[in-house]
């Protein structure tokens, strides 16, 4: 695809830059903006290019524009909404669900989503060391009940392909881990980062294990030709592609938006997996959609879509043995 070169992405790193890029005048903002947010502004230019210029209601802009609402304390919203810290068995490794362990491989992300449930996490902090990773593989090898390692973060595709390969090489000696799964927003947020070396890591894993890549798109407008191409390369390399979305007010809380998302994902070879109820992280209350509305939305989705394109509507509950299906 012409114009989808593999390059280092450029970013908007402040609210001012973001508004300039979409040709919006801060003096005319319909909501109070935060020009110096604690969770800093970070948006790839390619993601910005998919926004409608001059539109304050654009669903991509809504996901990344820092509002003063984020600083309002709302009861029930906390810094560890899903009880992650209780299931951390060693630095960065969460073992919350029986058969799968989740490694927060790096703190870095290609995009800072304002509704992030780990927004309280130290995104500028150091990543994992080789010693941490060696410990992780010893832990995984010692528990035959663990069948899957989920690499999350942050975003594991922020690591260099070389480091990813090095960290995953021990998996060849841990047969109980049959599946390597990535949770990443890179292919959607910054598709130019999906270069040949990263694709080759996916290909190498898929030769030895089941390789699942769960991407994160919330609305169809995020899936432009460059994104579809990046997804296609990973599929061709042997990965199973799934999508998780978060139900977000003003972004994808209509039946039409969800139908279009599922259809566009299928066209790109990605199956809808989860539609998450918002985790109640401090600073994200303005994105919340009630579960009553969420369930009504799901009923309409089942009328409009084939079963295989209806995501499971789930919530994360601290202490639960798996994600809780709401509909
Ligand atoms: C969501 C999650 C997983 C994966 O759960 P699945 O239902 O298998 O997608 C694993 N570990 C943690 C800590 C999670 O939050």
mmCIF file of C-alpha atoms and ligand atoms in Angstrom:
data_model
loop_
_atom_site.group_PDB
_atom_site.id
_atom_site.type_symbol
_atom_site.label_atom_id
_atom_site.label_comp_id
_atom_site.label_asym_id
_atom_site.label_seq_id
_atom_site.Cartn_x
_atom_site.Cartn_y
_atom_site.Cartn_z
ATOM 1 C CA UNK A 1 0.000 0.000 0.000
ATOM 2 C CA UNK A 2 1.567 3.281 -1.100
ATOM 3 C CA UNK A 3 1.986 5.730 1.754
ATOM 4 C CA UNK A 4 2.175 3.052 4.486
ATOM 5 C CA UNK A 5 5.928 2.887 4.910
ATOM 6 C CA UNK A 6 7.509 1.321 7.975
ATOM 7 C CA UNK A 7 8.897 4.296 9.807
ATOM 8 C CA UNK A 8 9.364 5.693 13.232
ATOM 9 C CA UNK A 9 6.078 7.473 13.910
ATOM 10 C CA UNK A 10 5.811 11.155 14.730
ATOM 11 C CA UNK A 11 3.674 12.228 17.644
ATOM 12 C CA UNK A 12 1.592 15.037 19.067
ATOM 13 C CA UNK A 13 2.914 15.405 22.588
ATOM 14 C CA UNK A 14 0.744 18.218 23.915
ATOM 15 C CA UNK A 15 -2.883 19.289 23.839
ATOM 16 C CA UNK A 16 -1.868 22.399 21.844
ATOM 17 C CA UNK A 17 -0.147 20.329 19.153
ATOM 18 C CA UNK A 18 -3.115 17.985 18.949
ATOM 19 C CA UNK A 19 -5.601 20.843 18.495
ATOM 20 C CA UNK A 20 -3.376 22.486 15.857
ATOM 21 C CA UNK A 21 -3.133 19.207 13.969
ATOM 22 C CA UNK A 22 -6.930 18.854 13.743
ATOM 23 C CA UNK A 23 -7.436 22.570 13.136
ATOM 24 C CA UNK A 24 -9.390 23.323 16.271
ATOM 25 C CA UNK A 25 -9.285 26.642 18.111
ATOM 26 C CA UNK A 26 -8.817 26.234 21.865
ATOM 27 C CA UNK A 27 -10.780 29.446 22.443
ATOM 28 C CA UNK A 28 -13.855 27.719 21.014
ATOM 29 C CA UNK A 29 -13.603 24.491 22.980
ATOM 30 C CA UNK A 30 -17.044 23.291 24.099
ATOM 31 C CA UNK A 31 -15.453 21.615 27.160
ATOM 32 C CA UNK A 32 -12.686 22.582 29.601
ATOM 33 C CA UNK A 33 -9.377 21.242 28.284
ATOM 34 C CA UNK A 34 -6.282 20.289 30.258
ATOM 35 C CA UNK A 35 -3.135 21.736 28.687
ATOM 36 C CA UNK A 36 -0.808 20.185 31.224
ATOM 37 C CA UNK A 37 -2.275 16.779 32.126
ATOM 38 C CA UNK A 38 -0.513 14.566 34.675
ATOM 39 C CA UNK A 39 -0.971 11.592 32.315
ATOM 40 C CA UNK A 40 0.704 13.295 29.403
ATOM 41 C CA UNK A 41 -0.650 13.736 25.900
ATOM 42 C CA UNK A 42 0.814 11.278 23.367
ATOM 43 C CA UNK A 43 -0.859 10.652 20.004
ATOM 44 C CA UNK A 44 0.766 9.358 16.797
ATOM 45 C CA UNK A 45 0.323 11.747 13.848
ATOM 46 C CA UNK A 46 -1.049 8.870 11.775
ATOM 47 C CA UNK A 47 -3.837 8.398 14.322
ATOM 48 C CA UNK A 48 -4.547 12.139 14.208
ATOM 49 C CA UNK A 49 -4.743 11.949 10.401
ATOM 50 C CA UNK A 50 -7.787 9.673 10.753
ATOM 51 C CA UNK A 51 -9.709 12.329 12.715
ATOM 52 C CA UNK A 52 -12.166 14.691 11.029
ATOM 53 C CA UNK A 53 -10.510 18.120 11.073
ATOM 54 C CA UNK A 54 -12.444 20.860 12.818
ATOM 55 C CA UNK A 55 -14.790 18.450 14.626
ATOM 56 C CA UNK A 56 -14.883 18.601 18.417
ATOM 57 C CA UNK A 57 -17.104 15.498 18.498
ATOM 58 C CA UNK A 58 -14.735 13.254 16.534
ATOM 59 C CA UNK A 59 -14.658 9.818 18.241
ATOM 60 C CA UNK A 60 -10.879 9.437 17.818
ATOM 61 C CA UNK A 61 -10.203 12.867 19.264
ATOM 62 C CA UNK A 62 -12.459 12.044 22.225
ATOM 63 C CA UNK A 63 -10.218 9.089 23.111
ATOM 64 C CA UNK A 64 -7.041 11.161 23.412
ATOM 65 C CA UNK A 65 -8.007 14.748 24.274
ATOM 66 C CA UNK A 66 -7.203 15.620 27.892
ATOM 67 C CA UNK A 67 -10.124 17.231 29.711
ATOM 68 C CA UNK A 68 -10.212 18.995 33.042
ATOM 69 C CA UNK A 69 -12.869 16.418 34.023
ATOM 70 C CA UNK A 70 -9.983 13.954 34.518
ATOM 71 C CA UNK A 71 -8.926 15.829 37.636
ATOM 72 C CA UNK A 72 -12.309 15.542 39.305
ATOM 73 C CA UNK A 73 -12.406 12.858 41.996
ATOM 74 C CA UNK A 74 -15.472 10.685 41.552
ATOM 75 C CA UNK A 75 -16.542 8.199 44.193
ATOM 76 C CA UNK A 76 -15.992 4.585 43.104
ATOM 77 C CA UNK A 77 -13.155 5.492 40.744
ATOM 78 C CA UNK A 78 -9.694 4.527 42.029
ATOM 79 C CA UNK A 79 -6.060 4.048 40.985
ATOM 80 C CA UNK A 80 -6.249 0.210 41.009
ATOM 81 C CA UNK A 81 -9.815 -0.415 39.828
ATOM 82 C CA UNK A 82 -9.362 -4.066 38.903
ATOM 83 C CA UNK A 83 -7.276 -5.222 41.856
ATOM 84 C CA UNK A 84 -4.219 -5.938 39.716
ATOM 85 C CA UNK A 85 -1.743 -5.320 42.519
ATOM 86 C CA UNK A 86 -3.213 -8.239 44.507
ATOM 87 C CA UNK A 87 -2.417 -10.747 41.763
ATOM 88 C CA UNK A 88 1.127 -9.582 41.020
ATOM 89 C CA UNK A 89 3.198 -12.695 41.730
ATOM 90 C CA UNK A 90 6.523 -11.069 40.812
ATOM 91 C CA UNK A 91 7.514 -7.714 39.324
ATOM 92 C CA UNK A 92 5.254 -7.164 36.313
ATOM 93 C CA UNK A 93 3.661 -10.633 36.263
ATOM 94 C CA UNK A 94 -0.047 -10.923 37.061
ATOM 95 C CA UNK A 95 -1.419 -14.390 37.690
ATOM 96 C CA UNK A 96 -5.079 -13.708 38.214
ATOM 97 C CA UNK A 97 -6.752 -16.308 36.011
ATOM 98 C CA UNK A 98 -5.818 -19.950 36.363
ATOM 99 C CA UNK A 99 -4.544 -20.918 32.911
ATOM 100 C CA UNK A 100 -3.012 -17.636 31.793
ATOM 101 C CA UNK A 101 -0.475 -15.254 33.224
ATOM 102 C CA UNK A 102 -0.096 -11.665 32.102
ATOM 103 C CA UNK A 103 3.225 -9.880 31.836
ATOM 104 C CA UNK A 104 3.275 -6.101 31.849
ATOM 105 C CA UNK A 105 6.245 -6.220 29.513
ATOM 106 C CA UNK A 106 6.923 -2.500 29.335
ATOM 107 C CA UNK A 107 5.328 0.667 30.608
ATOM 108 C CA UNK A 108 5.555 2.385 27.221
ATOM 109 C CA UNK A 109 2.619 2.869 24.875
ATOM 110 C CA UNK A 110 2.352 4.381 21.390
ATOM 111 C CA UNK A 111 -0.771 6.292 22.393
ATOM 112 C CA UNK A 112 -2.114 7.595 25.681
ATOM 113 C CA UNK A 113 -5.826 6.794 25.819
ATOM 114 C CA UNK A 114 -7.529 9.049 28.303
ATOM 115 C CA UNK A 115 -9.745 6.183 29.598
ATOM 116 C CA UNK A 116 -6.741 3.931 30.343
ATOM 117 C CA UNK A 117 -7.260 1.741 33.423
ATOM 118 C CA UNK A 118 -3.515 1.749 33.989
ATOM 119 C CA UNK A 119 -3.250 5.520 33.662
ATOM 120 C CA UNK A 120 -2.002 5.582 37.224
ATOM 121 C CA UNK A 121 0.833 3.260 36.186
ATOM 122 C CA UNK A 122 4.373 4.656 35.881
ATOM 123 C CA UNK A 123 4.504 5.060 32.094
ATOM 124 C CA UNK A 124 7.890 6.748 32.172
ATOM 125 C CA UNK A 125 9.350 4.080 34.459
ATOM 126 C CA UNK A 126 11.964 1.526 33.502
ATOM 127 C CA UNK A 127 10.976 -1.640 31.668
ATOM 128 C CA UNK A 128 11.707 -5.199 32.695
ATOM 129 C CA UNK A 129 15.218 -6.496 33.082
ATOM 130 C CA UNK A 130 16.537 -9.784 31.704
ATOM 131 C CA UNK A 131 16.579 -11.070 35.297
ATOM 132 C CA UNK A 132 12.865 -10.296 35.661
ATOM 133 C CA UNK A 133 12.197 -12.221 32.469
ATOM 134 C CA UNK A 134 14.268 -15.228 33.559
ATOM 135 C CA UNK A 135 12.253 -15.308 36.781
ATOM 136 C CA UNK A 136 9.013 -15.147 34.794
ATOM 137 C CA UNK A 137 9.930 -18.212 32.724
ATOM 138 C CA UNK A 138 10.943 -20.148 35.832
ATOM 139 C CA UNK A 139 7.553 -19.351 37.347
ATOM 140 C CA UNK A 140 5.672 -20.341 34.179
ATOM 141 C CA UNK A 141 7.640 -23.566 33.797
ATOM 142 C CA UNK A 142 6.986 -24.563 37.389
ATOM 143 C CA UNK A 143 3.193 -24.393 37.062
ATOM 144 C CA UNK A 144 1.815 -26.799 34.429
ATOM 145 C CA UNK A 145 -1.618 -25.204 34.876
ATOM 146 C CA UNK A 146 -0.393 -22.131 33.006
ATOM 147 C CA UNK A 147 -0.999 -22.604 29.310
ATOM 148 C CA UNK A 148 -0.770 -19.077 28.016
ATOM 149 C CA UNK A 149 1.434 -16.049 28.478
ATOM 150 C CA UNK A 150 -0.227 -12.721 27.712
ATOM 151 C CA UNK A 151 2.179 -9.898 26.978
ATOM 152 C CA UNK A 152 0.586 -6.604 27.847
ATOM 153 C CA UNK A 153 1.803 -3.351 29.312
ATOM 154 C CA UNK A 154 1.942 -0.653 28.328
ATOM 155 C CA UNK A 155 2.271 -2.136 24.902
ATOM 156 C CA UNK A 156 4.584 -5.104 24.203
ATOM 157 C CA UNK A 157 5.032 -3.986 20.584
ATOM 158 C CA UNK A 158 6.918 -0.959 21.933
ATOM 159 C CA UNK A 159 9.795 -3.332 22.661
ATOM 160 C CA UNK A 160 12.313 -3.836 19.895
ATOM 161 C CA UNK A 161 11.729 -7.008 17.874
ATOM 162 C CA UNK A 162 15.184 -8.141 19.002
ATOM 163 C CA UNK A 163 14.258 -7.865 22.680
ATOM 164 C CA UNK A 164 10.876 -9.537 22.134
ATOM 165 C CA UNK A 165 12.596 -12.492 20.504
ATOM 166 C CA UNK A 166 15.136 -12.701 23.311
ATOM 167 C CA UNK A 167 12.423 -12.607 25.970
ATOM 168 C CA UNK A 168 10.284 -15.192 24.226
ATOM 169 C CA UNK A 169 13.035 -17.627 23.282
ATOM 170 C CA UNK A 170 12.799 -19.492 26.647
ATOM 171 C CA UNK A 171 9.189 -20.364 25.746
ATOM 172 C CA UNK A 172 10.599 -23.113 23.511
ATOM 173 C CA UNK A 173 11.703 -24.919 26.672
ATOM 174 C CA UNK A 174 8.379 -24.422 28.475
ATOM 175 C CA UNK A 175 5.954 -26.793 26.731
ATOM 176 C CA UNK A 176 3.041 -26.149 29.087
ATOM 177 C CA UNK A 177 2.840 -22.603 27.667
ATOM 178 C CA UNK A 178 1.238 -23.446 24.340
ATOM 179 C CA UNK A 179 0.042 -19.960 23.505
ATOM 180 C CA UNK A 180 1.694 -16.558 23.347
ATOM 181 C CA UNK A 181 -0.736 -13.670 23.239
ATOM 182 C CA UNK A 182 -0.004 -9.985 22.663
ATOM 183 C CA UNK A 183 -2.312 -7.223 23.836
ATOM 184 C CA UNK A 184 -1.329 -4.280 21.676
ATOM 185 C CA UNK A 185 -2.666 -1.055 20.277
ATOM 186 C CA UNK A 186 0.372 -0.441 18.060
ATOM 187 C CA UNK A 187 -1.122 -1.841 14.809
ATOM 188 C CA UNK A 188 -4.096 0.506 15.214
ATOM 189 C CA UNK A 189 -2.391 3.518 16.793
ATOM 190 C CA UNK A 190 0.851 3.531 14.796
ATOM 191 C CA UNK A 191 0.693 0.928 11.983
ATOM 192 C CA UNK A 192 4.035 2.077 10.568
ATOM 193 C CA UNK A 193 5.674 0.430 13.576
ATOM 194 C CA UNK A 194 4.591 -2.989 12.310
ATOM 195 C CA UNK A 195 7.743 -3.507 10.272
ATOM 196 C CA UNK A 196 9.285 -6.625 8.755
ATOM 197 C CA UNK A 197 11.296 -7.460 11.879
ATOM 198 C CA UNK A 198 8.273 -7.384 14.151
ATOM 199 C CA UNK A 199 6.265 -9.436 11.666
ATOM 200 C CA UNK A 200 9.107 -11.967 11.613
ATOM 201 C CA UNK A 201 8.949 -12.315 15.398
ATOM 202 C CA UNK A 202 5.236 -13.093 15.070
ATOM 203 C CA UNK A 203 6.031 -15.602 12.303
ATOM 204 C CA UNK A 204 8.684 -17.283 14.441
ATOM 205 C CA UNK A 205 6.353 -17.578 17.445
ATOM 206 C CA UNK A 206 3.523 -18.900 15.276
ATOM 207 C CA UNK A 207 5.821 -21.690 14.079
ATOM 208 C CA UNK A 208 6.229 -22.998 17.618
ATOM 209 C CA UNK A 209 3.137 -21.879 19.521
ATOM 210 C CA UNK A 210 -0.352 -20.589 18.997
ATOM 211 C CA UNK A 211 0.204 -16.869 18.474
ATOM 212 C CA UNK A 212 -2.715 -14.575 19.257
ATOM 213 C CA UNK A 213 -2.627 -10.829 18.693
ATOM 214 C CA UNK A 214 -5.426 -8.916 20.401
ATOM 215 C CA UNK A 215 -5.595 -5.388 19.034
ATOM 216 C CA UNK A 216 -7.644 -2.500 20.328
ATOM 217 C CA UNK A 217 -9.878 -0.446 18.059
ATOM 218 C CA UNK A 218 -12.986 1.267 19.379
ATOM 219 C CA UNK A 219 -14.575 2.479 16.173
ATOM 220 C CA UNK A 220 -14.399 1.748 12.456
ATOM 221 C CA UNK A 221 -12.848 5.127 11.667
ATOM 222 C CA UNK A 222 -9.612 3.882 13.262
ATOM 223 C CA UNK A 223 -9.180 1.190 10.602
ATOM 224 C CA UNK A 224 -7.666 2.940 7.592
ATOM 225 C CA UNK A 225 -5.782 1.185 4.746
ATOM 226 C CA UNK A 226 -2.438 1.364 6.599
ATOM 227 C CA UNK A 227 -3.955 -0.295 9.664
ATOM 228 C CA UNK A 228 -5.579 -2.981 7.528
ATOM 229 C CA UNK A 229 -2.255 -3.642 5.863
ATOM 230 C CA UNK A 230 -0.425 -3.969 9.206
ATOM 231 C CA UNK A 231 -3.115 -6.385 10.406
ATOM 232 C CA UNK A 232 -2.920 -8.355 7.179
ATOM 233 C CA UNK A 233 0.826 -8.825 7.566
ATOM 234 C CA UNK A 234 0.424 -10.276 11.044
ATOM 235 C CA UNK A 235 -2.354 -12.557 9.910
ATOM 236 C CA UNK A 236 -0.245 -13.735 7.025
ATOM 237 C CA UNK A 237 2.556 -14.421 9.512
ATOM 238 C CA UNK A 238 0.261 -16.877 11.279
ATOM 239 C CA UNK A 239 -1.276 -14.897 14.124
ATOM 240 C CA UNK A 240 -4.903 -15.236 15.165
ATOM 241 C CA UNK A 241 -6.265 -11.672 15.289
ATOM 242 C CA UNK A 242 -8.874 -10.525 17.794
ATOM 243 C CA UNK A 243 -10.082 -7.110 18.890
ATOM 244 C CA UNK A 244 -11.010 -5.717 22.244
ATOM 245 C CA UNK A 245 -12.858 -2.448 22.537
ATOM 246 C CA UNK A 246 -13.978 -0.408 25.513
ATOM 247 C CA UNK A 247 -17.544 0.904 25.633
ATOM 248 C CA UNK A 248 -17.015 4.676 25.727
ATOM 249 C CA UNK A 249 -19.490 7.503 25.943
ATOM 250 C CA UNK A 250 -19.359 9.693 22.851
ATOM 251 C CA UNK A 251 -17.073 7.263 21.029
ATOM 252 C CA UNK A 252 -18.854 3.976 20.319
ATOM 253 C CA UNK A 253 -21.978 3.897 22.495
ATOM 254 C CA UNK A 254 -24.438 3.545 19.611
ATOM 255 C CA UNK A 255 -25.673 0.467 17.776
ATOM 256 C CA UNK A 256 -24.545 1.881 14.440
ATOM 257 C CA UNK A 257 -21.000 2.522 15.702
ATOM 258 C CA UNK A 258 -20.714 -1.028 17.055
ATOM 259 C CA UNK A 259 -22.151 -2.645 13.913
ATOM 260 C CA UNK A 260 -19.761 -0.685 11.739
ATOM 261 C CA UNK A 261 -16.831 -1.591 13.995
ATOM 262 C CA UNK A 262 -17.576 -5.318 13.859
ATOM 263 C CA UNK A 263 -18.088 -5.262 10.084
ATOM 264 C CA UNK A 264 -14.879 -3.319 9.496
ATOM 265 C CA UNK A 265 -12.903 -5.618 11.768
ATOM 266 C CA UNK A 266 -14.147 -8.688 9.907
ATOM 267 C CA UNK A 267 -13.153 -7.070 6.640
ATOM 268 C CA UNK A 268 -9.657 -6.645 8.064
ATOM 269 C CA UNK A 269 -9.543 -10.283 9.195
ATOM 270 C CA UNK A 270 -10.038 -9.506 12.888
ATOM 271 C CA UNK A 271 -12.731 -11.133 15.033
ATOM 272 C CA UNK A 272 -14.425 -9.053 17.756
ATOM 273 C CA UNK A 273 -13.484 -10.549 21.125
ATOM 274 C CA UNK A 274 -14.427 -8.336 24.064
ATOM 275 C CA UNK A 275 -16.395 -5.167 24.536
ATOM 276 C CA UNK A 276 -15.224 -4.014 27.947
ATOM 277 C CA UNK A 277 -17.288 -2.135 30.451
ATOM 278 C CA UNK A 278 -15.075 0.795 31.482
ATOM 279 C CA UNK A 279 -12.778 -0.012 34.408
ATOM 280 C CA UNK A 280 -13.355 2.633 37.042
ATOM 281 C CA UNK A 281 -9.922 4.256 37.005
ATOM 282 C CA UNK A 282 -9.617 7.684 38.545
ATOM 283 C CA UNK A 283 -10.056 10.388 35.919
ATOM 284 C CA UNK A 284 -12.169 8.347 33.491
ATOM 285 C CA UNK A 285 -15.717 8.826 34.857
ATOM 286 C CA UNK A 286 -16.784 11.038 31.943
ATOM 287 C CA UNK A 287 -16.391 8.041 29.607
ATOM 288 C CA UNK A 288 -18.693 5.717 31.524
ATOM 289 C CA UNK A 289 -21.774 4.166 29.911
ATOM 290 C CA UNK A 290 -24.187 2.442 32.300
ATOM 291 C CA UNK A 291 -24.397 -1.353 32.133
ATOM 292 C CA UNK A 292 -28.148 -0.937 31.586
ATOM 293 C CA UNK A 293 -27.436 0.958 28.356
ATOM 294 C CA UNK A 294 -24.630 -1.445 27.508
ATOM 295 C CA UNK A 295 -26.952 -4.436 27.774
ATOM 296 C CA UNK A 296 -29.617 -2.745 25.639
ATOM 297 C CA UNK A 297 -26.943 -2.042 23.047
ATOM 298 C CA UNK A 298 -25.917 -5.703 23.029
ATOM 299 C CA UNK A 299 -29.535 -6.826 22.463
ATOM 300 C CA UNK A 300 -29.718 -4.605 19.370
ATOM 301 C CA UNK A 301 -26.331 -5.857 18.177
ATOM 302 C CA UNK A 302 -27.586 -9.431 18.202
ATOM 303 C CA UNK A 303 -30.429 -8.385 15.898
ATOM 304 C CA UNK A 304 -28.111 -6.710 13.470
ATOM 305 C CA UNK A 305 -25.014 -8.938 13.355
ATOM 306 C CA UNK A 306 -24.205 -12.598 12.810
ATOM 307 C CA UNK A 307 -23.283 -14.264 16.095
ATOM 308 C CA UNK A 308 -19.608 -14.426 15.240
ATOM 309 C CA UNK A 309 -19.402 -10.633 14.974
ATOM 310 C CA UNK A 310 -21.001 -9.925 18.352
ATOM 311 C CA UNK A 311 -18.307 -9.264 20.969
ATOM 312 C CA UNK A 312 -18.723 -10.509 24.515
ATOM 313 C CA UNK A 313 -19.655 -7.617 26.772
ATOM 314 C CA UNK A 314 -17.508 -8.094 29.876
ATOM 315 C CA UNK A 315 -16.409 -6.412 33.075
ATOM 316 C CA UNK A 316 -13.329 -6.940 35.175
ATOM 317 C CA UNK A 317 -14.172 -7.643 38.818
ATOM 318 C CA UNK A 318 -11.440 -7.677 41.439
ATOM 319 C CA UNK A 319 -11.224 -11.204 42.846
ATOM 320 C CA UNK A 320 -13.299 -12.901 40.108
ATOM 321 C CA UNK A 321 -11.720 -16.022 38.510
ATOM 322 C CA UNK A 322 -12.316 -14.677 34.996
ATOM 323 C CA UNK A 323 -13.840 -11.671 33.300
ATOM 324 C CA UNK A 324 -17.526 -11.371 34.091
ATOM 325 C CA UNK A 325 -19.856 -11.621 31.082
ATOM 326 C CA UNK A 326 -22.538 -8.919 31.274
ATOM 327 C CA UNK A 327 -24.285 -9.888 28.028
HETATM 328 C C1 LIG B 1 -7.962 -9.951 30.942
HETATM 329 C C2 LIG B 1 -6.854 -10.590 31.616
HETATM 330 C C3 LIG B 1 -6.331 -11.819 31.167
HETATM 331 C C4 LIG B 1 -6.874 -12.525 29.942
HETATM 332 O O1 LIG B 1 -8.203 -12.885 30.135
HETATM 333 P P1 LIG B 1 -9.001 -13.619 28.957
HETATM 334 O O2 LIG B 1 -10.392 -13.679 29.441
HETATM 335 O O3 LIG B 1 -8.365 -14.931 28.730
HETATM 336 O O4 LIG B 1 -8.858 -12.732 27.737
HETATM 337 C C5 LIG B 1 -5.317 -12.410 31.865
HETATM 338 N N1 LIG B 1 -4.798 -11.838 32.970
HETATM 339 C C6 LIG B 1 -5.267 -10.664 33.443
HETATM 340 C C7 LIG B 1 -4.677 -10.086 34.680
HETATM 341 C C8 LIG B 1 -6.295 -9.992 32.768
HETATM 342 O O5 LIG B 1 -6.733 -8.828 33.239
#
